[in-house]
Short mmCIF file of C-alpha atoms and ligand atoms in Angstrom, two decimals:
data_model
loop_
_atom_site.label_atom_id
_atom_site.label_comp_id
_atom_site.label_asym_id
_atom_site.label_seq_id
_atom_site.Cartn_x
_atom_site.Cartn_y
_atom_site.Cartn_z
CA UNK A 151 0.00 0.00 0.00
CA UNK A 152 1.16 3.26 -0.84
CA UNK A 153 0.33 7.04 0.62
CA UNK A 154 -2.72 9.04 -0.95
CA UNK A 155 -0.59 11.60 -1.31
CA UNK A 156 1.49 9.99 -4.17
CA UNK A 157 -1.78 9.96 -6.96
CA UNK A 158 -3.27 13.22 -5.19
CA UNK A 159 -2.98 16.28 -7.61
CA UNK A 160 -4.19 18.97 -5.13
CA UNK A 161 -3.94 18.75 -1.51
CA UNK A 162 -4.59 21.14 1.62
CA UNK A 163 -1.81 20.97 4.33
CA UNK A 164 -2.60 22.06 7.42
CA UNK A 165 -0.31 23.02 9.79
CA UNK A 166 -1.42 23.32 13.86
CA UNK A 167 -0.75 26.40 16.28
CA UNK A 168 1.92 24.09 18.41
CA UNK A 169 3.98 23.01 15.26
CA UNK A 170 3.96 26.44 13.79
CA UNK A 171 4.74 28.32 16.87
CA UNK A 172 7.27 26.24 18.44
CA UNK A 173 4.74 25.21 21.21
CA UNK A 174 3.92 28.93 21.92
CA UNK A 175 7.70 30.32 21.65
CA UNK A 176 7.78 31.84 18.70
CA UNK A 177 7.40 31.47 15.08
CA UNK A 178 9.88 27.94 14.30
CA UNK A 179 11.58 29.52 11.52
CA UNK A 180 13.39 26.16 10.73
CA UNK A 181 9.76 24.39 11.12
CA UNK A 182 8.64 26.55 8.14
CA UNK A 183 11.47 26.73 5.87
CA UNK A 184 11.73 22.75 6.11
CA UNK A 185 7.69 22.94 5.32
CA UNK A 186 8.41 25.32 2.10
CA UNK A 187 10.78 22.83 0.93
CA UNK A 188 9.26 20.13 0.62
CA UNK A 189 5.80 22.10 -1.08
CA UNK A 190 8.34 23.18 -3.34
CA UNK A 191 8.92 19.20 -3.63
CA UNK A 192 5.49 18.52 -4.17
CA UNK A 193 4.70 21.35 -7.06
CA UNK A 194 8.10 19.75 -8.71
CA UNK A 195 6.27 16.44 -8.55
CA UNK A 196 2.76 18.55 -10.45
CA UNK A 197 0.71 18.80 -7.38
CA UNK A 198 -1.30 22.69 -6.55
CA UNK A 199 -0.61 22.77 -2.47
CA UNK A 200 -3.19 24.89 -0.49
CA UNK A 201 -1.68 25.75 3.01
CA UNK A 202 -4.04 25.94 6.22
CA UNK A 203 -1.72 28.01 8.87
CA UNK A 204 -3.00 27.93 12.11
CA UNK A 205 -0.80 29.96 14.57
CA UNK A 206 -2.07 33.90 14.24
CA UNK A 207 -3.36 34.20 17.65
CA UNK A 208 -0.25 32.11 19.63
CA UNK A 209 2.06 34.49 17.63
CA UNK A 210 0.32 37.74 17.98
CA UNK A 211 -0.03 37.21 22.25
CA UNK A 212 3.96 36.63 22.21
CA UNK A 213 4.35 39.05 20.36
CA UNK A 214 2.23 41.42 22.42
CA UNK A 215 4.44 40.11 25.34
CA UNK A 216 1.19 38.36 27.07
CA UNK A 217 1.59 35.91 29.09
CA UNK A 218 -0.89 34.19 28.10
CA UNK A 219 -3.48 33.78 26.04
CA UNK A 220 -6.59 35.99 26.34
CA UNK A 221 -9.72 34.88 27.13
CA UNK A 222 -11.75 38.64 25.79
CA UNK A 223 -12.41 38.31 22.54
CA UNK A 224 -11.34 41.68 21.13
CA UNK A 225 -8.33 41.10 22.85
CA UNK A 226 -7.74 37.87 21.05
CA UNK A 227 -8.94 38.91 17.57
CA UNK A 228 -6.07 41.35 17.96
CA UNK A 229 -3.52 39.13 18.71
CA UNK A 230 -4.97 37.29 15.98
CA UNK A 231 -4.38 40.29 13.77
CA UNK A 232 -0.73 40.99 15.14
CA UNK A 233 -0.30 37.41 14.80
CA UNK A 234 -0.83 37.24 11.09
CA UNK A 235 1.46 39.44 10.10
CA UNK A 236 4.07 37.29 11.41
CA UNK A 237 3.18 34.53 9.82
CA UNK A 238 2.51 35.85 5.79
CA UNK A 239 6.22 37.61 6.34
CA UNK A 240 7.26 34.17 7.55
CA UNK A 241 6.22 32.22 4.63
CA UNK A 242 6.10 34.86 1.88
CA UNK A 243 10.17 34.86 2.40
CA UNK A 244 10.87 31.16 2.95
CA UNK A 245 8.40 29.78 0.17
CA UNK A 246 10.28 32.74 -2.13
CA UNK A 247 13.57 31.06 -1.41
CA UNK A 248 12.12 28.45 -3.91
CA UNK A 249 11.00 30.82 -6.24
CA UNK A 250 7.37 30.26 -5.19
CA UNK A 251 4.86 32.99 -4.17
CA UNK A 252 2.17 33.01 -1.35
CA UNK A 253 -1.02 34.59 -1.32
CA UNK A 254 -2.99 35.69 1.98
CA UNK A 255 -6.50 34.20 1.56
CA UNK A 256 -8.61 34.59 5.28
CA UNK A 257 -11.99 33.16 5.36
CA UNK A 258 -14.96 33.27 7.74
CA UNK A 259 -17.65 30.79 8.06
CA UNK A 260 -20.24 33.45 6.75
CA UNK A 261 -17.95 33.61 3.31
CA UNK A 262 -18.32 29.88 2.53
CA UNK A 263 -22.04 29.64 3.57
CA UNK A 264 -22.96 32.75 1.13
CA UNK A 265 -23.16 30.76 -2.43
CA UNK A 266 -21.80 34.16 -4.32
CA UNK A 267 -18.62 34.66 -1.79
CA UNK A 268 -18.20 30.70 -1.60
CA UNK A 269 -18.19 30.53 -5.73
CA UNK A 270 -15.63 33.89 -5.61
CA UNK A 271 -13.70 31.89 -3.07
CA UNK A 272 -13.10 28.96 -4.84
CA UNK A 273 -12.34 30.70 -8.46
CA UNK A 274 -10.11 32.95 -6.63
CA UNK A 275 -7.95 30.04 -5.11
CA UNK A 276 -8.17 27.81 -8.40
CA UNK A 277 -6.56 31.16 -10.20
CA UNK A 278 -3.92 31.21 -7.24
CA UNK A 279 -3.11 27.51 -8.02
CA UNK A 280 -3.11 28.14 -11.92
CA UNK A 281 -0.28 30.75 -11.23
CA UNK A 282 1.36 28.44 -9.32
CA UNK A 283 0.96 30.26 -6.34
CA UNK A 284 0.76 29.05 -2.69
CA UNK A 285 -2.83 29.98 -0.99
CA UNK A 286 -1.95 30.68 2.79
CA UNK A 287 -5.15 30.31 4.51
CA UNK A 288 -6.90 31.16 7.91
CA UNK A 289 -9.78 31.74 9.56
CA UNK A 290 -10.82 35.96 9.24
CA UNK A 291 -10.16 35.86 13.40
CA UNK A 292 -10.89 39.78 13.11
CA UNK A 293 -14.19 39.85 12.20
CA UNK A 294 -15.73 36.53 13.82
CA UNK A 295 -17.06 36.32 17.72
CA UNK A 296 -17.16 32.47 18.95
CA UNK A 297 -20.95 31.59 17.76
CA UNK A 298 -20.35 32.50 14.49
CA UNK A 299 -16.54 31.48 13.73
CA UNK A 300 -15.47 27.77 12.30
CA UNK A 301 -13.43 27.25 15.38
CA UNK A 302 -10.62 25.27 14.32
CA UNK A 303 -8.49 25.22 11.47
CA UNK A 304 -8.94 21.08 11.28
CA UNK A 305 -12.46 22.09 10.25
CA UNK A 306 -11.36 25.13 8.22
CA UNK A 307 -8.96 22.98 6.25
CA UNK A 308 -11.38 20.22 5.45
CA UNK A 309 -14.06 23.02 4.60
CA UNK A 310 -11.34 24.39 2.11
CA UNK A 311 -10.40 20.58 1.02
CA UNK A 312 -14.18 20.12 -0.33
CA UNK A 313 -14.30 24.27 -1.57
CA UNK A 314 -11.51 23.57 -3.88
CA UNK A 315 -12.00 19.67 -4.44
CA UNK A 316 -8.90 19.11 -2.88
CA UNK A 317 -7.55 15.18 -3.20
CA UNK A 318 -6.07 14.68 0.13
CA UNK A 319 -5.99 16.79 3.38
CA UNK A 320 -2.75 16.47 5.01
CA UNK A 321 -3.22 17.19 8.77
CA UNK A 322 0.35 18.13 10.17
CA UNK A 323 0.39 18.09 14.33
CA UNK A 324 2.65 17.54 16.90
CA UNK A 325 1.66 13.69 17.37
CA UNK A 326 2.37 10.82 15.14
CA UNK A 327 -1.64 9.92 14.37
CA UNK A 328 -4.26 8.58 15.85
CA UNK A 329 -3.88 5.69 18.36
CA UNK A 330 -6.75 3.48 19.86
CA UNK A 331 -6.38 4.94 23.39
CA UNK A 332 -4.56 7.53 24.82
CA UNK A 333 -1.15 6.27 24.87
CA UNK A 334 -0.03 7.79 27.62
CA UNK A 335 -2.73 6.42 29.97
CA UNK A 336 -3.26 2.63 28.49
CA UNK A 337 -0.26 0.81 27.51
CA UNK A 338 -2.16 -1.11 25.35
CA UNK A 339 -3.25 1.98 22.87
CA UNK A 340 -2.28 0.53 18.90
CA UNK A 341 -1.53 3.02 16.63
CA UNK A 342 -3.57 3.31 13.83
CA UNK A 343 -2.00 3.46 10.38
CA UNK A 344 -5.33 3.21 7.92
CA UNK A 345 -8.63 3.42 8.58
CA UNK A 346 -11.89 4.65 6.93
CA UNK A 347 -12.99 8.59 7.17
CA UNK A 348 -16.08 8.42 8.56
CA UNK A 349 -16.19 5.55 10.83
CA UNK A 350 -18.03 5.95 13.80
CA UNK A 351 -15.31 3.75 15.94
CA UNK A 352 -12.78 6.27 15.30
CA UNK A 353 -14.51 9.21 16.89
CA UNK A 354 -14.57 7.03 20.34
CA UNK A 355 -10.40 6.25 19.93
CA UNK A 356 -10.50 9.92 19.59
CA UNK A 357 -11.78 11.57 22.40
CA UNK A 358 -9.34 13.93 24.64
CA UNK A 359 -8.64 17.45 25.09
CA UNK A 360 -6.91 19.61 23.01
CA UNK A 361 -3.35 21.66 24.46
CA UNK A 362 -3.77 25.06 25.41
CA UNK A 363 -2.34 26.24 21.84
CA UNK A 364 -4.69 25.38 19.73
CA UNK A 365 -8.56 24.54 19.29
CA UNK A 366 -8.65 21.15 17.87
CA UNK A 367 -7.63 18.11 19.72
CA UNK A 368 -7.95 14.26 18.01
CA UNK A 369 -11.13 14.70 17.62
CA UNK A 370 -11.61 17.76 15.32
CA UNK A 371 -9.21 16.08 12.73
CA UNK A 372 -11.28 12.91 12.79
CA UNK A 373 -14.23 14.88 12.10
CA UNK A 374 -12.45 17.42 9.72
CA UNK A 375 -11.52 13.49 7.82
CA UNK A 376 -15.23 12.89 7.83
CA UNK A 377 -16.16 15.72 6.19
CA UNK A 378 -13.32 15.82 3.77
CA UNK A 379 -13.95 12.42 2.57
CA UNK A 380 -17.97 13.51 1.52
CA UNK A 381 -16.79 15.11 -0.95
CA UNK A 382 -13.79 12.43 -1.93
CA UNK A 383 -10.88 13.51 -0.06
CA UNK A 384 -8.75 11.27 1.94
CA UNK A 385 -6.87 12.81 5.31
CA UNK A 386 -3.49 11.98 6.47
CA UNK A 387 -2.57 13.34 10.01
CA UNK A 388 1.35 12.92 10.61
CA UNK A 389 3.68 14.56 12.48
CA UNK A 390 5.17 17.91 11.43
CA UNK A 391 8.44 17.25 12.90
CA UNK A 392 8.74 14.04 11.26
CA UNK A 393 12.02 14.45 8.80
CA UNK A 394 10.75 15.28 5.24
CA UNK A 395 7.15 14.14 6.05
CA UNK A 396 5.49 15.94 3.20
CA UNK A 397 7.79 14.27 0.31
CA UNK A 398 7.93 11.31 1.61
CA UNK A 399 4.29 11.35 1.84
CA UNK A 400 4.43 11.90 -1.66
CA UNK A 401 6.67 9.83 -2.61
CA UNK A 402 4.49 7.19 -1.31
CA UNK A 403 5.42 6.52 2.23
CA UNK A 404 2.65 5.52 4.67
CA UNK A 405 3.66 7.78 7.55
CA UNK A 406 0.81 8.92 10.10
CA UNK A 407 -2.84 7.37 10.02
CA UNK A 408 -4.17 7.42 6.36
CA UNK A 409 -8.03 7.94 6.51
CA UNK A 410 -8.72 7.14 2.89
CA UNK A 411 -12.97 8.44 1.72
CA UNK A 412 -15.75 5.65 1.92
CA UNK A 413 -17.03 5.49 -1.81
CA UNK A 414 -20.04 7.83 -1.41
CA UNK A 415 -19.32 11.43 -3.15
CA UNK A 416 -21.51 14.21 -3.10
CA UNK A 417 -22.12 16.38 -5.66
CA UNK A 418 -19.82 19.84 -4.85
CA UNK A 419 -23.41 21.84 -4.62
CA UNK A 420 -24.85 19.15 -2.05
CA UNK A 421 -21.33 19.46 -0.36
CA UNK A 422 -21.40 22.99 -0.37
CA UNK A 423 -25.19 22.96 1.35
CA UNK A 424 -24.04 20.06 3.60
CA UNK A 425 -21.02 22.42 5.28
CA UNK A 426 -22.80 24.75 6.52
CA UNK A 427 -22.04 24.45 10.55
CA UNK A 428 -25.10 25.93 11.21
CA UNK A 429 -28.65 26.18 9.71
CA UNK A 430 -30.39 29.63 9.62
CA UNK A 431 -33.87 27.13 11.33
CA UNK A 432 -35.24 24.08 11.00
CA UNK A 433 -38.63 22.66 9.78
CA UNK A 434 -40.36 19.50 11.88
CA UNK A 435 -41.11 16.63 10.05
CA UNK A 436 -43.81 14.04 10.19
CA UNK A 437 -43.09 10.00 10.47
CA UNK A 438 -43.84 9.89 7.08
CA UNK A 439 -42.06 12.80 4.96
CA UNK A 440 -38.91 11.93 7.38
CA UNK A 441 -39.08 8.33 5.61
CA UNK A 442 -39.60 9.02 2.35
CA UNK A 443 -36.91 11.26 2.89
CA UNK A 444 -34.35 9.07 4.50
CA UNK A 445 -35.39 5.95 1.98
CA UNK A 446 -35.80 7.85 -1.28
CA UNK A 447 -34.40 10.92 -1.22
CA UNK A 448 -37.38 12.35 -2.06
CA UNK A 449 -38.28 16.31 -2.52
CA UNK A 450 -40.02 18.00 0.82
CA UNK A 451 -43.26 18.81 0.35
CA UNK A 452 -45.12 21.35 2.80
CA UNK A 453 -47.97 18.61 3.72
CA UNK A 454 -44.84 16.44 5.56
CA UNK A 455 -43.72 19.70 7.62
CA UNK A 456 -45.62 19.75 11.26
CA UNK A 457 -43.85 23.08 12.41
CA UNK A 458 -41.61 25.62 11.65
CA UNK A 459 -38.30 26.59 13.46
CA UNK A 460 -36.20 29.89 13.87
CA UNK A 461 -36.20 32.37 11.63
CA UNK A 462 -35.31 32.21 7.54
CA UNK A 463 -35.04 33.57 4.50
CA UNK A 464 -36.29 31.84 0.81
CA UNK A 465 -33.09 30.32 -0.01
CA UNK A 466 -31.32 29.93 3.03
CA UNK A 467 -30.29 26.22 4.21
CA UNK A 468 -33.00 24.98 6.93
CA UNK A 469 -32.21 21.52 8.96
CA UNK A 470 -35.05 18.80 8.80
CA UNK A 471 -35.93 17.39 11.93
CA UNK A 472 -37.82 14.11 12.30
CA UNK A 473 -40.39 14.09 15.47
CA UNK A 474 -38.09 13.60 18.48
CA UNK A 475 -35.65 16.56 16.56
CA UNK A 476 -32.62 14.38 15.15
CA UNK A 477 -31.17 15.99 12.08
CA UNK A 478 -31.78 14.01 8.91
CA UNK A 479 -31.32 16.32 6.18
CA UNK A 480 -30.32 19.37 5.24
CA UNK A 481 -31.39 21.79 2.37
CA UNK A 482 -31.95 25.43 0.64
CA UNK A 483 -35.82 26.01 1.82
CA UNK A 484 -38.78 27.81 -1.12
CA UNK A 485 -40.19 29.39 1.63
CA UNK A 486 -39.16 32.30 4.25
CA UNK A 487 -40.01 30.97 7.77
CA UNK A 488 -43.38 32.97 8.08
CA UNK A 489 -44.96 31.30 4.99
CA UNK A 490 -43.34 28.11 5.64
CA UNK A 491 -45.30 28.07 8.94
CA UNK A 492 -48.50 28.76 6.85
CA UNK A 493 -48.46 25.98 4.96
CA UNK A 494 -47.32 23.31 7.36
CA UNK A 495 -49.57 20.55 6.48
CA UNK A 496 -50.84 22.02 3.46
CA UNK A 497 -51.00 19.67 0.51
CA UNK A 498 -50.09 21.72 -3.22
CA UNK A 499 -53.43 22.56 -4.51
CA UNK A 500 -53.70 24.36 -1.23
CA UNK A 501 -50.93 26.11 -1.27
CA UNK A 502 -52.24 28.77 -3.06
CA UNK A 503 -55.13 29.35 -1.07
CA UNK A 504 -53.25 30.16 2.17
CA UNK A 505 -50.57 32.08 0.49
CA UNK A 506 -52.10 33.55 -2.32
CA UNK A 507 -49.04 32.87 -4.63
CA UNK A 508 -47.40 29.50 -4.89
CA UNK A 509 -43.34 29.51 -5.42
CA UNK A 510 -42.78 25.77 -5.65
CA UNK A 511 -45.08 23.23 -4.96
CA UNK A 512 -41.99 21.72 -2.60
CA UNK A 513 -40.94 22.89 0.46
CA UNK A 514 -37.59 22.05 -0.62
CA UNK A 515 -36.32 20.47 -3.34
CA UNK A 516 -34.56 16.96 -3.45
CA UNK A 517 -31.43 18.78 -5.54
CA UNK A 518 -31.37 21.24 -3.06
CA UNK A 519 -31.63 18.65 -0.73
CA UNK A 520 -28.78 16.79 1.14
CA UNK A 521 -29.71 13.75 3.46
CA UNK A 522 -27.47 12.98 6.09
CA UNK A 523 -28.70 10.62 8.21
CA UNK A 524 -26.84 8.32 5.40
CA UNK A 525 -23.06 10.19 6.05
N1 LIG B 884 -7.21 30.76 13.56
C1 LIG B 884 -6.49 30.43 14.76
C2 LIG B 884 -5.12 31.08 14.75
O1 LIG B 884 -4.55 31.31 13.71
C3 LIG B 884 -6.23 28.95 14.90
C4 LIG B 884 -7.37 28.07 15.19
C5 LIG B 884 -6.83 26.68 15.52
O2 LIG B 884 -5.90 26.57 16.31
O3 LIG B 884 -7.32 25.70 14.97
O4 LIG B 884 -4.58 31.33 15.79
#
């Protein structure tokens, strides 16, 4: 068995807080320059790289000369702001030392749910890529309070891995991969070398809080795998201090746990509605639109909706609940919320009546529809 890196033509590295800041003492210049190397390595061997840089906010409190990290948030979307600045100087001059350019591309949650910014997102970094350019991405700390922001690069990187139909998301950290237990609790914790995105046993090997650095522990980057691999990406997560991990990687080398994508690949518009982290509200389902739903992937239609949720705009993406409020699918909604609650329960000809205009005769439409109950 060989790497997914070796066949992958585009991949997403991301690099954690810890790795990039030297555990919270400063940018590791050597850490970087040894990273810019080997991407050089990889665009030598024809593959686009997309970088995920996590780090902003560890670098901006040091350099503040905190002494630790803030807990307001205006104070840390500062130091996230300070921060940056460090690291695009950082790479812009080591990834120029092999004649390669960087580009500054920061992101919010709110950019990839909006379909026009998500579209301009994705040209933007495909024309980066065509110019052989690397895209140095992170999260827009600046403008984004906790409820609204992704979080966690892990999630931000797999988000950009299925924006850009990335091959492979390369998840660099300061651990070797993913064991079965903690390993420095249970002595008899396995390491695990391949395994399949998505499966539910991982997420219970996983569990465990993440260091003080950064947000995402084990467990983000098992999810971020998940979510990569819906729309076809495998995820490696290796260590960054592993000698020459990326080209070796690509070479072939199985280094790290390899979390290759179950066969089941959405559609990048489905994907796109799917990654939203949050829906705008949700409609209620009866037993019976729920099923249909579930089993055939059928279109909603406003006789199967029992209530109305939240507040929403035509267009926006809506959760569907089935009766005791489980998630099952997920989809851009014909209605705002204040018609939508009109015609709960209302079969088409009726529609009509209670509205006095009909939009669609569905609620929301199967292609606008993404089920997930099935992930
Ligand atoms: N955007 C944050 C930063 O650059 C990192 C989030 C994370 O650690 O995942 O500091």
């Amino acid at each position: 068995m060989h790497s997914i890196l070796k066949d992958a033509r585009r991949v997403v590295v991301k690099v954690g807080s810890a790795l990039v800041t030297n555990d919270g003492r400063g940018l590791d210049i050597n850490a970087i320059e040894r990273w810019a190397a080997q991407i050089a390595d990889l665009q030598k061997m024809g593959k686009e790289v997309i970088l995920v840089s996590s780090g902003a906010i560890a670098e901006g409190v040091l350099r503040l000369g905190w002494e630790k990290r803030p807990s307001h948030v205006h104070e840390l979307q500062a130091a996230a702001a300070v921060g940056q600045m460090g690291l695009v100087e950082a790479y812009e001059r080591h990834f120029r030392e092999h004649g390669i350019g960087t580009a500054q591309v920061l992101l919010t949650h709110q950019n990839l749910t909006d379909r026009e910014q998500y579209l301009n997102a994705r040209m933007t970094i495909r024309e980066l890529l065509r110019l052989g350019i690397v895209p140095v991405i992170n999260e827009n700390d600046t403008v984004v309070t906790n409820e609204i922001k992704v979080g966690d690069n892990d999630t931000l990187g797999a988000l950009v891995t299925n924006l850009v139909e990335a091959d492979v998301l390369v998840i660099l950290t300061d651990q070797r991969g993913l064991y079965t237990a903690d390993p420095r609790s249970n002595p008899d914790a396995e390491f695990v070398s391949v395994a399949t995105a998505g499966d539910p046993a991982l997420e219970k090997m996983a569990g465990g809080a993440a260091s003080t650095l950064s947000k995402g522990g084990m467990i983000t980057k098992i999810l971020a795998a998940k979510r990569a691999a819906r729309s076809g990406a495998g995820t490696v997560i290796a260590s960054g201090r592993e000698d020459r991990v990326l080209t070796r990687l690509a070479s072939g080398e199985m280094i790290g746990t390899q979390l290759n994508p179950s066969s089941t690949v959405r559609h990048a518009r489905k994907q796109w509605i799917a990654d939203h982290l949050r829906a705008s509200g949700a409609l209620i389902l009866d037993d019976g639109a729920a099923n249909a739903l579930v089993a055939k992937h059928t279109s909603l239609l406003p006789v199967g909706v029992v209530r109305v949720e939240g507040s929403f705009r035509r267009g926006d993406v809506v959760s569907c609940l089935n009766a005791a409020g489980a998630e099952i699918a997920r989809g851009l909604v014909n209605y705002g919320s204040e018609d939508a609650a009109r015609i709960c329960r209302a079969h088409t000809e009726e529609i009509e009546a209670r509205l006095g205009y009909m939009e669609q005769p569905e609620m929301i439409h199967r292609d606008n529809m993404v089920v997930l109950s099935d992930n």
